[in-house]
Tab-separated table of C-alpha atoms and ligand atoms in Angstrom:
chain	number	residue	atom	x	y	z
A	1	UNK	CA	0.000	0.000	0.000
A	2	UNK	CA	1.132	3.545	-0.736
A	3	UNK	CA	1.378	5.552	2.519
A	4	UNK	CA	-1.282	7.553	3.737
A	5	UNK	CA	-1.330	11.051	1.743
A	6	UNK	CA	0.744	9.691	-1.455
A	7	UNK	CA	-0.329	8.890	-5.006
A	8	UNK	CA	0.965	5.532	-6.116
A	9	UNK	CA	3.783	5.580	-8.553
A	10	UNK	CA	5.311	9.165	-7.113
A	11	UNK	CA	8.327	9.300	-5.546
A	12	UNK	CA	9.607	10.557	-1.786
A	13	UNK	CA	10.881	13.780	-1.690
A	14	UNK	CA	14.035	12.314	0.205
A	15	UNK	CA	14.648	9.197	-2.775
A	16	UNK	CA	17.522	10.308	-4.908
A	17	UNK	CA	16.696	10.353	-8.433
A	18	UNK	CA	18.684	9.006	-11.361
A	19	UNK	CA	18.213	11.477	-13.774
A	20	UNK	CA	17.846	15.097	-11.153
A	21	UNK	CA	21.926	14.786	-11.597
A	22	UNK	CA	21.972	15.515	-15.439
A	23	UNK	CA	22.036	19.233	-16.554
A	24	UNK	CA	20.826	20.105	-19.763
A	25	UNK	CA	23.601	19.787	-22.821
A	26	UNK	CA	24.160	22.489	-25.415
A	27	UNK	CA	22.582	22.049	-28.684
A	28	UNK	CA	24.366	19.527	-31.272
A	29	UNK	CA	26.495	22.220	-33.292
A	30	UNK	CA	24.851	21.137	-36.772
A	31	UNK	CA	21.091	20.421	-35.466
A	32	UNK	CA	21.046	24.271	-33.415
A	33	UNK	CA	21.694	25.737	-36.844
A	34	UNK	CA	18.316	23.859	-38.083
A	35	UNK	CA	16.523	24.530	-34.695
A	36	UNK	CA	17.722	28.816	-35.110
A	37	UNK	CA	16.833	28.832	-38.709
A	38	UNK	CA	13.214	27.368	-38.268
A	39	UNK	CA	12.527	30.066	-35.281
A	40	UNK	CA	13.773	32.941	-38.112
A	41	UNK	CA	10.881	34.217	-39.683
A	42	UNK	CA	12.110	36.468	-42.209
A	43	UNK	CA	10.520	34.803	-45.517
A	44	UNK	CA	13.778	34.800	-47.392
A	45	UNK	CA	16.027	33.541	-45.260
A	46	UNK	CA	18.722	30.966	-46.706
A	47	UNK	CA	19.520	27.445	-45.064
A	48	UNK	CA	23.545	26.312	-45.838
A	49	UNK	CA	23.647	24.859	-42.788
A	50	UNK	CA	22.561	21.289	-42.643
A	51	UNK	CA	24.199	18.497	-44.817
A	52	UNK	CA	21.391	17.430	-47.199
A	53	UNK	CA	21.154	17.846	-51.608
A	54	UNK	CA	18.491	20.051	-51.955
A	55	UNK	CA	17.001	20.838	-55.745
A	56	UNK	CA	16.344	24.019	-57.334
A	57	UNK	CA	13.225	24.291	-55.316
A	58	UNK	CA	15.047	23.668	-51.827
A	59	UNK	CA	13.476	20.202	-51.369
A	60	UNK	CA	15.749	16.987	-50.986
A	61	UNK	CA	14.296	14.670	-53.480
A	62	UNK	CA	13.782	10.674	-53.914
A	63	UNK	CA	15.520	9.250	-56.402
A	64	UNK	CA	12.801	7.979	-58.667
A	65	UNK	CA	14.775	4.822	-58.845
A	66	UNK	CA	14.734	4.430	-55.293
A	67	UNK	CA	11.106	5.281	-55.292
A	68	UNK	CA	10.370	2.241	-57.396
A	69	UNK	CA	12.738	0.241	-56.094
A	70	UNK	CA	10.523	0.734	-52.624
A	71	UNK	CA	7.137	0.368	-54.323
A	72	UNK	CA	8.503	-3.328	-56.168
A	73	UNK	CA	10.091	-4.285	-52.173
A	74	UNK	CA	7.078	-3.658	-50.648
A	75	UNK	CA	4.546	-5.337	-53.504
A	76	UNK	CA	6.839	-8.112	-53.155
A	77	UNK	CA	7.821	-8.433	-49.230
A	78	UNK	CA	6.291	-11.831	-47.593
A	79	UNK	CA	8.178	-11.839	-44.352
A	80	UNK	CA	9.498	-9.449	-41.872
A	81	UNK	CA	11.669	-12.216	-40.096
A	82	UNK	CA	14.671	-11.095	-38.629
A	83	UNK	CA	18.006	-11.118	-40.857
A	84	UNK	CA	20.042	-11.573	-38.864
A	85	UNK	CA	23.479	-8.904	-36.999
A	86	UNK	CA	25.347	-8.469	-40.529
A	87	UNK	CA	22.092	-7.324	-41.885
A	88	UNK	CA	20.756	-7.783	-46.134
A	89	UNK	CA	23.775	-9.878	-47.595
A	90	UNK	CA	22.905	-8.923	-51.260
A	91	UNK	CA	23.165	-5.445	-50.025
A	92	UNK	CA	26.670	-5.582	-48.610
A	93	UNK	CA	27.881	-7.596	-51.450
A	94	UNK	CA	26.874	-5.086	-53.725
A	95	UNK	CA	27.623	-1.848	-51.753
A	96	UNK	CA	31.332	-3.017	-51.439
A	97	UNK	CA	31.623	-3.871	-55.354
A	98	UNK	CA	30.154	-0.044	-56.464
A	99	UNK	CA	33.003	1.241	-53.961
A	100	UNK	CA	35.882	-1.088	-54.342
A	101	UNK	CA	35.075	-1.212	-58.328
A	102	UNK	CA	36.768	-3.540	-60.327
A	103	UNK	CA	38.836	-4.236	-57.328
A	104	UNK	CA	35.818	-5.566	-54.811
A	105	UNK	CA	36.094	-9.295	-57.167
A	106	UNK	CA	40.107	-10.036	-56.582
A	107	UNK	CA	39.135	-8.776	-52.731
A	108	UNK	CA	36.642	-10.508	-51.684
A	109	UNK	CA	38.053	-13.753	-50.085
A	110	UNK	CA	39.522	-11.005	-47.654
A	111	UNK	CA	36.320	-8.637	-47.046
A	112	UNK	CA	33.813	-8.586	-43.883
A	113	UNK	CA	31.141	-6.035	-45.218
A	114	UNK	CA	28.002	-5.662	-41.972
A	115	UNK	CA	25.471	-3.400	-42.902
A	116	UNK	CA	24.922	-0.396	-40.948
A	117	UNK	CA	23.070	1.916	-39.461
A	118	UNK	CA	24.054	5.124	-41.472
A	119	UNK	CA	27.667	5.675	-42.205
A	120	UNK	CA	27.520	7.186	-38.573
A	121	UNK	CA	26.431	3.233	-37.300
A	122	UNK	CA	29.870	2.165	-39.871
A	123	UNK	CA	32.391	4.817	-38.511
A	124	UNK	CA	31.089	4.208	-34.778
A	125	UNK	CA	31.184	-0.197	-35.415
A	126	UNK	CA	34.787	0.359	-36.933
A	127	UNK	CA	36.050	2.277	-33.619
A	128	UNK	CA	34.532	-0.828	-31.782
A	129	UNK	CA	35.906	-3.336	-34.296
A	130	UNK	CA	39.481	-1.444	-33.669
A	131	UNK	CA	39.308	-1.001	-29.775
A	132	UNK	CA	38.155	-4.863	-29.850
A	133	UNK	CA	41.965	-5.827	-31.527
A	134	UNK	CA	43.809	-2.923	-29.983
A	135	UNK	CA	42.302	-0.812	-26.952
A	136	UNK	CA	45.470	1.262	-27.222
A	137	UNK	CA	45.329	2.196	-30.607
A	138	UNK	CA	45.008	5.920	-31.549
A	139	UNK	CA	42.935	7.591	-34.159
A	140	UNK	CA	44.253	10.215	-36.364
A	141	UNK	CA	41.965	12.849	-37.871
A	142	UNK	CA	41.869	15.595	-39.947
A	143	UNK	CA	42.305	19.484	-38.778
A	144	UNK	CA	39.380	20.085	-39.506
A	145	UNK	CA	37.223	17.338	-39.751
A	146	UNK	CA	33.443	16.464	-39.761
A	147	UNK	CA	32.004	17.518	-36.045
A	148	UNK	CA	31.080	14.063	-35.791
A	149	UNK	CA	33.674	11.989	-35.826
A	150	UNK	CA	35.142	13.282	-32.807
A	151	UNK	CA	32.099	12.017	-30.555
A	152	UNK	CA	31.394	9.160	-32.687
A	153	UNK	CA	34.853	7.568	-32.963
A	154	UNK	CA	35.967	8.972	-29.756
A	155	UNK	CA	33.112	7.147	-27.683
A	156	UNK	CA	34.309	4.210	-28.092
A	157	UNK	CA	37.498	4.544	-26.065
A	158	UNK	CA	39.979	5.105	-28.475
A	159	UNK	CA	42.283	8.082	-28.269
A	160	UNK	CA	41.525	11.054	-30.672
A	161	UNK	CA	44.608	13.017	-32.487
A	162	UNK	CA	44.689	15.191	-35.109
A	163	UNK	CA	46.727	15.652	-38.376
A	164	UNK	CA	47.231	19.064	-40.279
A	165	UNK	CA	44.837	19.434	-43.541
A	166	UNK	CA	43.427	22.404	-44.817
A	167	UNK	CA	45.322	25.315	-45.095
A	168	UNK	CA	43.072	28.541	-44.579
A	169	UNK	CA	45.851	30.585	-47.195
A	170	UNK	CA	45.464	28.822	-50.305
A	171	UNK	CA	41.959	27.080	-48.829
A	172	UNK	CA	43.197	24.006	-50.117
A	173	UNK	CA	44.705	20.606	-48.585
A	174	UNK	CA	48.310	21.433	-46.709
A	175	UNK	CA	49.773	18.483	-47.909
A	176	UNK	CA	53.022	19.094	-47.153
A	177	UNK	CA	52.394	19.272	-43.869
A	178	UNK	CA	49.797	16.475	-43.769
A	179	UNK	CA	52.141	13.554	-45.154
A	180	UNK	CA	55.415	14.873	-42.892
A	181	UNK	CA	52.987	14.179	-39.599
A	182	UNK	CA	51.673	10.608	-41.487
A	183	UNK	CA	54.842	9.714	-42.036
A	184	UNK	CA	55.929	10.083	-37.991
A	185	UNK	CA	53.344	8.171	-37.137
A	186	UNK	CA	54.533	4.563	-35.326
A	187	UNK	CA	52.993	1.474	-37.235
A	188	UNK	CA	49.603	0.376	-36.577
A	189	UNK	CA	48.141	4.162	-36.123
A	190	UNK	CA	44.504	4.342	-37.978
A	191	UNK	CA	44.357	7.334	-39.759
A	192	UNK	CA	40.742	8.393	-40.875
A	193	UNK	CA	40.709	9.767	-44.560
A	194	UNK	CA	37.380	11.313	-46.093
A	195	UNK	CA	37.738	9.533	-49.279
A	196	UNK	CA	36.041	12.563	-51.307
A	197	UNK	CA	33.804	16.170	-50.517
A	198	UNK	CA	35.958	16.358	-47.430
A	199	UNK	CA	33.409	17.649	-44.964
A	200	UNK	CA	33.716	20.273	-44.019
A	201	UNK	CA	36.626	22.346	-46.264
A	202	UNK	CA	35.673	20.430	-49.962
A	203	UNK	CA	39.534	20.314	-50.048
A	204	UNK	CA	40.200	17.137	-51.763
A	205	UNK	CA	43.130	15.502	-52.254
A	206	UNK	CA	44.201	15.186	-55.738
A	207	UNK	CA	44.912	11.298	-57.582
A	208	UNK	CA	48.541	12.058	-57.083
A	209	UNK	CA	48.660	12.847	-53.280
A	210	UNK	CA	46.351	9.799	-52.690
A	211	UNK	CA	49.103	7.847	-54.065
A	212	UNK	CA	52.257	9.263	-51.576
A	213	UNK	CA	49.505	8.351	-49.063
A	214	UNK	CA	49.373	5.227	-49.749
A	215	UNK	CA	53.100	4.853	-50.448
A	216	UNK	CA	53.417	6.507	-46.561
A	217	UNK	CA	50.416	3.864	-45.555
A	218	UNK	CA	52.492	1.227	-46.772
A	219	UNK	CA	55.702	2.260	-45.775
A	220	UNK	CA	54.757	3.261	-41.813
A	221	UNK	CA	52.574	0.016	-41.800
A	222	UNK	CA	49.284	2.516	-41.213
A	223	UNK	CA	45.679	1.672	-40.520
A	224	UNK	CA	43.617	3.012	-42.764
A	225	UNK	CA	39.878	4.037	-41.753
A	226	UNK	CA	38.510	5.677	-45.207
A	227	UNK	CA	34.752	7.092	-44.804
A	228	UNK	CA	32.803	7.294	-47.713
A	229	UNK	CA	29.916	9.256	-47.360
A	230	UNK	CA	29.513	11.153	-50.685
A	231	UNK	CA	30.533	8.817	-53.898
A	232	UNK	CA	29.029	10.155	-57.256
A	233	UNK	CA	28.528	14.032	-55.326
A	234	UNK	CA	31.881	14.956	-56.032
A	235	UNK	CA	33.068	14.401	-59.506
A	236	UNK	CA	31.343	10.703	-60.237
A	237	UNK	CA	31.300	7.089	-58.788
A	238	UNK	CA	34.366	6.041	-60.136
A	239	UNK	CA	36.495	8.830	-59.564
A	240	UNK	CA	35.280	10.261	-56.332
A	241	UNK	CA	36.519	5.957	-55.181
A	242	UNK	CA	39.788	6.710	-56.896
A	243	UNK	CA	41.614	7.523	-54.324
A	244	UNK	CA	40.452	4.815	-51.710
A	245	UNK	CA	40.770	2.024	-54.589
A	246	UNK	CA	44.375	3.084	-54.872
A	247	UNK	CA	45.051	2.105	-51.574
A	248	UNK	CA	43.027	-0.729	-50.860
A	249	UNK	CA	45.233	-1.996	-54.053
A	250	UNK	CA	47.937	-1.907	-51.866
A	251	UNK	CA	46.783	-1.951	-48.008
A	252	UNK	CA	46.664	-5.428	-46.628
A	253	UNK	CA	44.297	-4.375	-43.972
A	254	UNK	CA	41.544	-0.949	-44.486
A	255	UNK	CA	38.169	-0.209	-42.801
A	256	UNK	CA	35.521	2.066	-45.234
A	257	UNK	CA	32.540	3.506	-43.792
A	258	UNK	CA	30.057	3.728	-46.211
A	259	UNK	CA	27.010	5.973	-45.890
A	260	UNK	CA	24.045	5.823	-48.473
A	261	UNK	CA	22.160	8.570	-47.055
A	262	UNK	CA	23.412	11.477	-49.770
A	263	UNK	CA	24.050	9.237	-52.810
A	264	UNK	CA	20.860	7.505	-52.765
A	265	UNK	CA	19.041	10.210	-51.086
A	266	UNK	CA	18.166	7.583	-47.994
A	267	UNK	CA	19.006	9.516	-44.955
A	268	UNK	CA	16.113	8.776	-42.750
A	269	UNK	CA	16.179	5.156	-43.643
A	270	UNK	CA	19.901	4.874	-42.008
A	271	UNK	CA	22.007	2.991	-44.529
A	272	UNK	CA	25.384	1.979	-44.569
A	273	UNK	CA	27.905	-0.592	-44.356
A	274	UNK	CA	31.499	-1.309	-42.690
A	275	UNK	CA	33.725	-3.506	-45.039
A	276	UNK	CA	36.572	-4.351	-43.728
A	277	UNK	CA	39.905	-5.687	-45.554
A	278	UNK	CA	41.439	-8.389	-44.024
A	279	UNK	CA	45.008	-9.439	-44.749
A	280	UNK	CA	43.721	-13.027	-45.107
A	281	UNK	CA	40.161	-14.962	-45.501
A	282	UNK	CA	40.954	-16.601	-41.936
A	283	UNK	CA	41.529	-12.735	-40.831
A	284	UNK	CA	38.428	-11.765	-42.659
A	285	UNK	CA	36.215	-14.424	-41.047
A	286	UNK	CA	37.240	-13.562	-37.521
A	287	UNK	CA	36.543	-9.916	-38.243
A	288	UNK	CA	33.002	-10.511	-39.508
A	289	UNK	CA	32.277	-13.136	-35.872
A	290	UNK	CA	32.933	-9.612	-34.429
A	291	UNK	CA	31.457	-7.523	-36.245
A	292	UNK	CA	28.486	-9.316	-35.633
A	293	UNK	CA	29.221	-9.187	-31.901
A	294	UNK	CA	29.450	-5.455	-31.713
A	295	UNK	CA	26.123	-5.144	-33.330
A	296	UNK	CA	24.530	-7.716	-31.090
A	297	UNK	CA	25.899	-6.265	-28.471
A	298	UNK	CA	24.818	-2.456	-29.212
A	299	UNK	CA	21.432	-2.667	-31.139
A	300	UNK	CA	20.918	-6.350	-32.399
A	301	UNK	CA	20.385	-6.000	-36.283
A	302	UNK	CA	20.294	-3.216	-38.538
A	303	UNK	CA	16.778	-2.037	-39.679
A	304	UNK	CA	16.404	-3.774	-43.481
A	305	UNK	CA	14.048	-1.347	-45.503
A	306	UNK	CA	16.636	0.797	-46.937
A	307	UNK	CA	19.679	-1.313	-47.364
A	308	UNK	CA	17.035	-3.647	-49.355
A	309	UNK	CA	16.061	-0.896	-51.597
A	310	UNK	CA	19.373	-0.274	-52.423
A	311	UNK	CA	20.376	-3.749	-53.115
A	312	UNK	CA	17.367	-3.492	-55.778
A	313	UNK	CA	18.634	-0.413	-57.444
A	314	UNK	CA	22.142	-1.588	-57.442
A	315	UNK	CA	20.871	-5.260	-58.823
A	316	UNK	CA	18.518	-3.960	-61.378
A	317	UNK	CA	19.988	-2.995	-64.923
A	318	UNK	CA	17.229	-0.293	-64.821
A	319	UNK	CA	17.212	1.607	-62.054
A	320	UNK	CA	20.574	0.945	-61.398
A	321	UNK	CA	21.280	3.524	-65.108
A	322	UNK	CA	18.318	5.918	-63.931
A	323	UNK	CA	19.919	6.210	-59.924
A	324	UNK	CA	23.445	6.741	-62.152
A	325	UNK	CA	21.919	9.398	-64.328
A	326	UNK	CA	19.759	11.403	-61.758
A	327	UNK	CA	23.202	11.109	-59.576
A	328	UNK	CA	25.088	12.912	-62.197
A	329	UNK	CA	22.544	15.604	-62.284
A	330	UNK	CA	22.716	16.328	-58.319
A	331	UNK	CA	26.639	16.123	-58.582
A	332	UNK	CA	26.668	18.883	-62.001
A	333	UNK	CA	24.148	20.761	-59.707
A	334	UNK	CA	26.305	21.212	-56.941
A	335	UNK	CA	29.398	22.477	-59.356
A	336	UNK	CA	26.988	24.393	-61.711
A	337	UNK	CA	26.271	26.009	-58.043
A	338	UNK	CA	29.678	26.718	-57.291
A	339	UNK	CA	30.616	28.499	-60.487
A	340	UNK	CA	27.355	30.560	-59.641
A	341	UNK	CA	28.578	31.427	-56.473
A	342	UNK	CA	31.965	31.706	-57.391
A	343	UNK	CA	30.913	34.766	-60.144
A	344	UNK	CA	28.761	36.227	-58.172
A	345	UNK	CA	31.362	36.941	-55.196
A	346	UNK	CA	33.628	38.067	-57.705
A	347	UNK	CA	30.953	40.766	-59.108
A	348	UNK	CA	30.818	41.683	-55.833
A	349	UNK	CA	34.565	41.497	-54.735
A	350	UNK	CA	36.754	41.891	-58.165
A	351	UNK	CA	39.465	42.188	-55.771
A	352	UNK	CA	39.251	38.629	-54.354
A	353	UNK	CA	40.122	35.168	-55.754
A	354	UNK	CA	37.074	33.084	-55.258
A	355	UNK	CA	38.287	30.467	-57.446
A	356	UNK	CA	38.543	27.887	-54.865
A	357	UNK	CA	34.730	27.483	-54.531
A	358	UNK	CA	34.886	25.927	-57.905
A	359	UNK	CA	37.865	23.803	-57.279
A	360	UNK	CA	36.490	22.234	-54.199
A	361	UNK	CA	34.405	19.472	-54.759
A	362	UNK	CA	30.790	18.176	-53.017
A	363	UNK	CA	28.480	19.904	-51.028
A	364	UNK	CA	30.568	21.690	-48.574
A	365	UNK	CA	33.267	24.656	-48.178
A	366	UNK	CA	34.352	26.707	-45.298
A	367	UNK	CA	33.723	30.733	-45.241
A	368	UNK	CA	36.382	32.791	-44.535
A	369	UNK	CA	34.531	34.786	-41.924
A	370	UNK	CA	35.118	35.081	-38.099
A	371	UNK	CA	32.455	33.744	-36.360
A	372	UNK	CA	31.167	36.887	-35.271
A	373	UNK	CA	30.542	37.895	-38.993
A	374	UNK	CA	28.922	34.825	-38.876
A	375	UNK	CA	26.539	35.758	-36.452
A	376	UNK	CA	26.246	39.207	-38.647
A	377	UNK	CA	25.522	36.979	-41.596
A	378	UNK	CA	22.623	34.581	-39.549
A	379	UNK	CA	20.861	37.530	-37.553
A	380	UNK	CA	21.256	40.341	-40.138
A	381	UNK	CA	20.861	38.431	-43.646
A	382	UNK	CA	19.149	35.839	-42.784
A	383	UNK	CA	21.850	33.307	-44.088
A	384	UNK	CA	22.525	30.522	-42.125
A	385	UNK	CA	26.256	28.762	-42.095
A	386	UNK	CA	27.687	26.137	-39.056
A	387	UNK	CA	29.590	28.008	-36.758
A	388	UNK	CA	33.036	26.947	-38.041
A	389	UNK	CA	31.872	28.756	-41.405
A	390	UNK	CA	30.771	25.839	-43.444
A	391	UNK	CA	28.366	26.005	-46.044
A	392	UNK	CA	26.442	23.527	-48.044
A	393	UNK	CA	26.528	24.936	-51.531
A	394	UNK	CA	23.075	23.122	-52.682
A	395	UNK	CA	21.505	25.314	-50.296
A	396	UNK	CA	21.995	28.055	-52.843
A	397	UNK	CA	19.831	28.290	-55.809
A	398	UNK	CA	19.905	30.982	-58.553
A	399	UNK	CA	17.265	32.993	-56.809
A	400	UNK	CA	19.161	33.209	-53.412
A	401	UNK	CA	22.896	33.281	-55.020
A	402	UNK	CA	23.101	37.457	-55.579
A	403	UNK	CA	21.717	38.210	-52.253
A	404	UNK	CA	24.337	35.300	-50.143
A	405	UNK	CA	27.117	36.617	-52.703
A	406	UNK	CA	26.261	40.365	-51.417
A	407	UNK	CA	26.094	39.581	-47.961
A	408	UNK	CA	29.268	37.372	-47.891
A	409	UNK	CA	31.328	39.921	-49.709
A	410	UNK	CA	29.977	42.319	-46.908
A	411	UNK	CA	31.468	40.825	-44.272
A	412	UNK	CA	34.425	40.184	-45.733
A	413	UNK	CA	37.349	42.509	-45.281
B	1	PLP	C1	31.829	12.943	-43.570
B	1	PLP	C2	30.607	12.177	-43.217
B	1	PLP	N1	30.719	10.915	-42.846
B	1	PLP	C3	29.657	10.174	-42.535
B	1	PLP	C4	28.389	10.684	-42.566
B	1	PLP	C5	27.304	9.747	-42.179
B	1	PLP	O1	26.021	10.014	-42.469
B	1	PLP	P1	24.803	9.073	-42.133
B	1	PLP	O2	25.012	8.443	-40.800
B	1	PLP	O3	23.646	10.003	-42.150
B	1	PLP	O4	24.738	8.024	-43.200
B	1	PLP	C6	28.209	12.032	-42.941
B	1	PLP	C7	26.891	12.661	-42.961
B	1	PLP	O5	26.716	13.842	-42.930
B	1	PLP	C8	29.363	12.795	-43.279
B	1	PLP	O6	29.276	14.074	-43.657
């Protein structure tokens, strides 16, 4: 019985209580942008903030291959059974072959592919995978790098360091300085590589510096941990995999995070895979028994909808050429949108070289505003950047470009 006075189910005022101790966090960096720019309610006001494609209209489309794809999966779906911790094999199979290329068939006795949940579920099961062989190894990121690595490769344990990248002069990759720190590194140091539209600079590096990384790789006997979250936005599918192909070529072990959520325009149905190289099959088998443990262990399986979807548009002659084509569009998009933005800044600033906006490749590039013009920019123009200055360039559409262009070149001195 509840004593006298006291409403079942409430607690004493004396009890201590779990969750009283936890103080209210700061918003998530990307996802405050979103939350400020939906309170705004100036009518023109410009999102560049969050990572999504958007179209000419500002919407972020289904690929009409995926769209069928869905309608066939669902007219044809008997069973929701489970499939088990490595997830839709067809799926993995085929997601490792459009990365790996050519390359995936001579692999495969040596690749564990698990599907994931995003590329954030791939990056986060590959700092578990690497903690589960070595709980002293460190990881080695980019200065900058994607705001979410840090928390979701750094949660797992592993130590967090950081190797030179951009270089805020030229606004292009430092890679002088990037392959003298690779090559001090001691062997067996995993060193995370965007493999193209390096979030969030668009600095790339070009076909010949992916090669003297992968000679330093090689050499220093280096862990590579390649994420792969943008093939086909950059350039196209084959290229934008150049540079990872180059060294899984040559690697005998590599971990790529795949994420389907740009590329096939999936990103609420979380898809993406972790294939792993292995320097044998025995190697490779032992990796998958834990891959499958780490997922067991943190959520089970991964949810099938969208990874099956994808294995129908990558298995289908059909879609598979309209999902290529309607790629290709997004990725000239985003270019055709740099050159846009590129001239218009330059009408505005003859004085400045804006030419890196057009050399940079996939969604993002970094402003080279202070943060407090970056304020100036969100409360006075109503344009919205991350606080580190990035932009996603396929928030801009000819109707918005003059007015960002004049309020950029505004700010800048
Ligand atoms: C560099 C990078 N890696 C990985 C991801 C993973 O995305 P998701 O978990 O949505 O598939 C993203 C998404 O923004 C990204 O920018």
């Amino acid at each position: 019985m509840a004593p006298c006075g006291m409403m079942r189910g409430q607690p004493r005022e004396t009890e201590p209580r779990m969750f009283d101790s936890l103080e209210s966090l700061p918003p998530d960096p990307i996802l405050g942008v979103t939350a400020a720019f939906r309170r705004d309610e100036f009518p023109h006001k410009v999102d560049l903030g969050v990572g999504v494609y958007r179209d000419q209209a500002g919407n972020t489309p289904v690929p009409t291959a995926v769209h069928e794809a869905e309608q066939l999966l669902i007219a044809g779906q008997s069973t929701k059974t489970y499939v088990g911790p490595h997830g839709n094999a067809e799926f993995n199979e085929r997601i490792a072959e459009l990365a790996l290329g050519p390359l995936a068939r001579s692999l495969r006795p040596r690749i564990s592919s698990i599907q994931t949940v995003g590329g954030c579920g791939a990056l986060r099961l590959g700092a578990e995978l690497i903690r589960a062989a070595d709980a002293e190894a460190v990881i080695h990121v980019s200065t900058p790098t994607w705001a979410n690595h840090e928390p979701l490769v750094g949660s797992s344990g592993l130590e967090l360091q950081r190797y030179p990248y951009y270089d805020p002069t030229t606004r292009g990759v430092d890679f002088a300085r990037m392959s003298e720190r690779l090559a001090q590194l001691p062997a067996g140091a995993v060193v995370l590589l965007q493999a193209c539209c390096h979030n969030p600079t668009g600095a790339d590096l070009a076909p010949d510096q992916w090669r003297s990384v992968a000679d330093i790789v090689e050499r220093r006997g280096l862990l590579p941990f390649v994420d792969l979250a943008y093939q086909g936005l950059g350039s196209d599918l084959e290229s934008d995999a150049g540079g990872l192909r180059g060294l899984a070529e040559r690697v005998p072990e590599m971990l790529l995070a795949i994420s389907c959520s740009k590329n096939f325009g999936m990103y609420r149905e979380r898809v993406g895979a972790l294939v792993v190289l292995g320097s044998s099959p025995a190697a490779a088998a032992a990796v998958a028994t834990h891959q499958a443990r780490t997922a067991r262990r943190m959520y089970s399986m991964p949810p099938d909808h969208g990874a099956a979807v994808v294995a129908r548009v990558l298995g289908d002659p059909r879609l598979r050429a309209s999902w290529v084509e309607e790629l290709g569009a997004m990725a000239a998009r985003i270019n055709s949108l740099r050159e846009l933005l590129a001239n218009s800044l330059a009408a505005c600033r003859p004085d400045r070289d804006f030419s890196w906006i057009v050399r940079h490749r996939g969604m993002f590039s970094l402003l080279p505003l202070p943060e407090a013009a970056l304020a100036t920019l969100r409360e006075r123009h109503h344009v919205y950047s991350l606080s580190d200055g990035r932009i996603n360039v396929a928030g801009i559409s000819v109707d918005n470009v003059e007015r960002v262009a004049d309020a950029v070149a505004s700010l800048l001195h």
